[in-house]
mmCIF file with all atom_site columns, C-alpha atoms in Angstrom:
data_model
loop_
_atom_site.group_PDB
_atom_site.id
_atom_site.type_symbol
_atom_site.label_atom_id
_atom_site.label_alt_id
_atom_site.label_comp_id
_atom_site.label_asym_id
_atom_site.label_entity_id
_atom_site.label_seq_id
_atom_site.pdbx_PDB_ins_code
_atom_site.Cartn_x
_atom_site.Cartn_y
_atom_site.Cartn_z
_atom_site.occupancy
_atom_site.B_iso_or_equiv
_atom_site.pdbx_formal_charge
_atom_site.auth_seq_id
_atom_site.auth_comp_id
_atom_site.auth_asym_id
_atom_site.auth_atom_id
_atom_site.pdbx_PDB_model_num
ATOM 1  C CA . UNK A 1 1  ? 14.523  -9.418  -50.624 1.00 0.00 ? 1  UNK A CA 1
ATOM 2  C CA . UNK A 1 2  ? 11.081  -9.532  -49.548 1.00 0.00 ? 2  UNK A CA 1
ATOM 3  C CA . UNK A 1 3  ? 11.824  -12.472 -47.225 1.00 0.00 ? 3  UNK A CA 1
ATOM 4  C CA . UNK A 1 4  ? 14.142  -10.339 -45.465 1.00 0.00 ? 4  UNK A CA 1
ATOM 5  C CA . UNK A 1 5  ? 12.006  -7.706  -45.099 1.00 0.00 ? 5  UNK A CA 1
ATOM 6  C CA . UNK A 1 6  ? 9.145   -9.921  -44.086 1.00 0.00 ? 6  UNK A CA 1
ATOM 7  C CA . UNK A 1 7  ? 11.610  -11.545 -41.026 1.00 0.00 ? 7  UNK A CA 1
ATOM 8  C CA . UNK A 1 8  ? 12.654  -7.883  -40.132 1.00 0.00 ? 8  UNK A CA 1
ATOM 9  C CA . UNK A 1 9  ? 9.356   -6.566  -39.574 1.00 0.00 ? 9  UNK A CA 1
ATOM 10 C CA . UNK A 1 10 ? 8.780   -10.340 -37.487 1.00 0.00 ? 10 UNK A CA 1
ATOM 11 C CA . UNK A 1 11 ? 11.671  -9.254  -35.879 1.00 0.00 ? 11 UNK A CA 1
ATOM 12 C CA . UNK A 1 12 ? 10.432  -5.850  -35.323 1.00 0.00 ? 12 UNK A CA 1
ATOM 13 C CA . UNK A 1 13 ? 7.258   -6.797  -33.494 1.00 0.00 ? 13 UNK A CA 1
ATOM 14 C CA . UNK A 1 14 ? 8.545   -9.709  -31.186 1.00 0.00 ? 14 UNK A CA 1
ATOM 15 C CA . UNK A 1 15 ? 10.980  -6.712  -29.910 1.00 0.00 ? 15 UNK A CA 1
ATOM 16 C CA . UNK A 1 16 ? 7.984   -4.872  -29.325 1.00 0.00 ? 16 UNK A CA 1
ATOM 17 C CA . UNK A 1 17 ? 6.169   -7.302  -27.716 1.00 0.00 ? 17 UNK A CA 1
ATOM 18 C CA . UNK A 1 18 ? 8.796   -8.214  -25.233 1.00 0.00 ? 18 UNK A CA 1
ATOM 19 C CA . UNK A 1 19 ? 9.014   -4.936  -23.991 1.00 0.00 ? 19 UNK A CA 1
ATOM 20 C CA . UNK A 1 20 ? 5.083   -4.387  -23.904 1.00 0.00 ? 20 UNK A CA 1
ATOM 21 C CA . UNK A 1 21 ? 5.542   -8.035  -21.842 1.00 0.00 ? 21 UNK A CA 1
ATOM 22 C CA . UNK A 1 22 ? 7.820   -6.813  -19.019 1.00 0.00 ? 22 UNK A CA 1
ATOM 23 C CA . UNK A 1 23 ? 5.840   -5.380  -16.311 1.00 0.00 ? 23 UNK A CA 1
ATOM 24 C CA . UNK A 1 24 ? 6.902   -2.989  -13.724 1.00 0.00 ? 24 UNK A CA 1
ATOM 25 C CA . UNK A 1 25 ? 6.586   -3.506  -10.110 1.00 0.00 ? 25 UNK A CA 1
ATOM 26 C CA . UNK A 1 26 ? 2.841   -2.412  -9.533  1.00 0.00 ? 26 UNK A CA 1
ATOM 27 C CA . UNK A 1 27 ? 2.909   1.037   -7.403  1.00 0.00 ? 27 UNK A CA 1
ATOM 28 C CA . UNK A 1 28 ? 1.212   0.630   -4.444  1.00 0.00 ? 28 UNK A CA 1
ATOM 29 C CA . UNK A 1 29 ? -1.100  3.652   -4.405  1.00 0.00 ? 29 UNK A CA 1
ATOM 30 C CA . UNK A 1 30 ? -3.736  1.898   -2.087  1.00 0.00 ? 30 UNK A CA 1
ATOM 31 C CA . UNK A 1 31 ? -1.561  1.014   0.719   1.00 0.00 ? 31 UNK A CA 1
ATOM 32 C CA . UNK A 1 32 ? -2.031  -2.811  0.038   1.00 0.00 ? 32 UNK A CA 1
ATOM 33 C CA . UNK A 1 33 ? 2.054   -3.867  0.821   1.00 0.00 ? 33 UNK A CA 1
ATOM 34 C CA . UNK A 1 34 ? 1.540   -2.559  4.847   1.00 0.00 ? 34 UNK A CA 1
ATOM 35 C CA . UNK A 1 35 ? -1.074  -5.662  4.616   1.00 0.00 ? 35 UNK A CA 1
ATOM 36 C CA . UNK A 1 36 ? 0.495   -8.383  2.610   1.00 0.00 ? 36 UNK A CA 1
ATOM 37 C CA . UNK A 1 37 ? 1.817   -10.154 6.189   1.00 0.00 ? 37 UNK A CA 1
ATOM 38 C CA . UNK A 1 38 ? -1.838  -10.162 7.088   1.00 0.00 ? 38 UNK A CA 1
ATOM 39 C CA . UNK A 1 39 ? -3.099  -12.808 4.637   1.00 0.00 ? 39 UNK A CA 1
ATOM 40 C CA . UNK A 1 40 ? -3.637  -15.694 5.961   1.00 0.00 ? 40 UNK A CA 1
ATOM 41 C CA . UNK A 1 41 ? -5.463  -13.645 9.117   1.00 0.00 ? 41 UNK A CA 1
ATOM 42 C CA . UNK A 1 42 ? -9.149  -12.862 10.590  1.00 0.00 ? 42 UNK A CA 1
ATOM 43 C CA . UNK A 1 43 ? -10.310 -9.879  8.244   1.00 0.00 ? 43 UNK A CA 1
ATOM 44 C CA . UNK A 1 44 ? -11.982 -8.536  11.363  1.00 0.00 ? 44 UNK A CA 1
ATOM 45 C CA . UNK A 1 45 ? -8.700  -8.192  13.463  1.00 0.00 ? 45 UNK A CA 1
ATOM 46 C CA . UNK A 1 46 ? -7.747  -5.158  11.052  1.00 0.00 ? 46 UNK A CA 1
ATOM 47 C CA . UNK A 1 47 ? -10.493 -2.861  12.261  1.00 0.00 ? 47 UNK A CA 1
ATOM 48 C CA . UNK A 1 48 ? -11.314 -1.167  9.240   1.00 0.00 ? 48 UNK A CA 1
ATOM 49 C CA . UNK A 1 49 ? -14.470 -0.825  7.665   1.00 0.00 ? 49 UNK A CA 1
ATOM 50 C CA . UNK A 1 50 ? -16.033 -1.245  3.874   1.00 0.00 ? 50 UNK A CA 1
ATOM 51 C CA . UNK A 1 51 ? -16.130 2.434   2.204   1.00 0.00 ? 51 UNK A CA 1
ATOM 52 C CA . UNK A 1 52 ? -15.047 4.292   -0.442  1.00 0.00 ? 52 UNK A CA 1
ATOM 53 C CA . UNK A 1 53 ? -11.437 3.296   -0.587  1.00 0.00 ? 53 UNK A CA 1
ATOM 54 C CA . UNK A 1 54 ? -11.794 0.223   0.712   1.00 0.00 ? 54 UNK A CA 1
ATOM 55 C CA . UNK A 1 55 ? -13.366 -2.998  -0.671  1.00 0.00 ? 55 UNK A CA 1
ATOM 56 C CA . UNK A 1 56 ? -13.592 -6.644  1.673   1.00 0.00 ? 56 UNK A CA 1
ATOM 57 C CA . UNK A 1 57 ? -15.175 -8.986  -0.679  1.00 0.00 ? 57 UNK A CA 1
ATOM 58 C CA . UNK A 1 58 ? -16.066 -12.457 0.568   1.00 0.00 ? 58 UNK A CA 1
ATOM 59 C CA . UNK A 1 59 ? -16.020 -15.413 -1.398  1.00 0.00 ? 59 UNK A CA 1
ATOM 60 C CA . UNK A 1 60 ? -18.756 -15.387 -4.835  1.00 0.00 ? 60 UNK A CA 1
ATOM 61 C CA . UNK A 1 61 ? -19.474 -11.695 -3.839  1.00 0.00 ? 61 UNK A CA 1
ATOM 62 C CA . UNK A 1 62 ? -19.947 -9.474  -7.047  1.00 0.00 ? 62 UNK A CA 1
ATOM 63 C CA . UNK A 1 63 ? -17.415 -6.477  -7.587  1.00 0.00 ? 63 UNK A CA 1
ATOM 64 C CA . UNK A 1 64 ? -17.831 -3.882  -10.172 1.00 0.00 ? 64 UNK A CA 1
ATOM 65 C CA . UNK A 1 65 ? -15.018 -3.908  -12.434 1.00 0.00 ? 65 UNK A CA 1
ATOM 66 C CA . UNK A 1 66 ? -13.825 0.288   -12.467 1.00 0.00 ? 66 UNK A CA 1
ATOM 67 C CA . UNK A 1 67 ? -10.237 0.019   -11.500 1.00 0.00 ? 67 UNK A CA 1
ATOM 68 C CA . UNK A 1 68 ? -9.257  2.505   -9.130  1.00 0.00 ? 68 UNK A CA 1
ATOM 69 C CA . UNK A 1 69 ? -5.869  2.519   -7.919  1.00 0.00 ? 69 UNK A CA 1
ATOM 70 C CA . UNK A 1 70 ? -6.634  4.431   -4.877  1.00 0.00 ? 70 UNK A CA 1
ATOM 71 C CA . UNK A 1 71 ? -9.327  1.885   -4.004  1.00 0.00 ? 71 UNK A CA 1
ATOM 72 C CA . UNK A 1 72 ? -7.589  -0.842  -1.580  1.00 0.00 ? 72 UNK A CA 1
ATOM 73 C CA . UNK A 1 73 ? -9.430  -4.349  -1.901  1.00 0.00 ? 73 UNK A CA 1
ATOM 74 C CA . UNK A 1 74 ? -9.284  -7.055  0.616   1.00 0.00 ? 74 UNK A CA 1
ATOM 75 C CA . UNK A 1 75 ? -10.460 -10.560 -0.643  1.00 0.00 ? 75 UNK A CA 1
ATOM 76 C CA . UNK A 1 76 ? -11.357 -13.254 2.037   1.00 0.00 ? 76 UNK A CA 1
ATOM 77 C CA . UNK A 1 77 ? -12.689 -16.714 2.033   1.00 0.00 ? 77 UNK A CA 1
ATOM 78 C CA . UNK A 1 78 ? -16.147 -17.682 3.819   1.00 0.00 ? 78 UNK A CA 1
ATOM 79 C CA . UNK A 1 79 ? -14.208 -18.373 7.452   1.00 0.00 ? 79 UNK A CA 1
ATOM 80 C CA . UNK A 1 80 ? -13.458 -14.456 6.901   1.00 0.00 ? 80 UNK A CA 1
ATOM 81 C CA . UNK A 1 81 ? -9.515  -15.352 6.616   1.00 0.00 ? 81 UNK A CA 1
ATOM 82 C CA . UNK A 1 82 ? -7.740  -12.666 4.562   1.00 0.00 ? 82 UNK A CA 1
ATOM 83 C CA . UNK A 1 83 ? -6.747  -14.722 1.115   1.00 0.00 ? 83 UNK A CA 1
ATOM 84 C CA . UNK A 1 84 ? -5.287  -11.410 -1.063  1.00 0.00 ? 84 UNK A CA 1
ATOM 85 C CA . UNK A 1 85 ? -5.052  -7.770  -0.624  1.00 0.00 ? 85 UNK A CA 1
ATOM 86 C CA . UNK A 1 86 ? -4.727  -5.290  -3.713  1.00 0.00 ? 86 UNK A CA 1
ATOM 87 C CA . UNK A 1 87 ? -5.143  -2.275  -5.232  1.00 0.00 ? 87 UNK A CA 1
ATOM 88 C CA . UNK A 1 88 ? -7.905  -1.789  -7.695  1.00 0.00 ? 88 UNK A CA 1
#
């Protein structure tokens, strides 16, 4: 009996953990998809500049690590080619 109850409650929390797994397609409250074809790009061909919403991090530059979904982050490498654009 307690073998069965052991292999429920298994059972039990590899449900739960499958669900907790699945992820959700992220929202895109920064405006990071109208960039996605840019990667690959000059960072300087989008006009925009560094500020409050908007991070451009070059390659070994330091980022504090406050998540803000509003914030729109645009990662390049040291040519200044667009590598990955997110929200955070």
């Amino acid at each position: 009996m307690m073998g069965r109850i052991a292999m429920l409650l298994g059972l039990c929390a590899g449900i739960a953990g499958c669900s907790e797994a699945e992820t959700k397609a992220e929202d895109d409250t920064c405006g990071a998809a109208a960039y996605q074809t840019r990667i690959g790009q000059p960072v300087d061909e989008l006009g925009l500049t560094a500020g409050d919403k908007l991070r451009i991090l070059g390659p070994g530059q330091p980022m504090t690590m406050d998540f803000r979904p509003d914030r729109m982050n645009i990662e390049t490498d040291s040519a200044g080619q667009i590598l990955r654009v997110f929200c955070g």
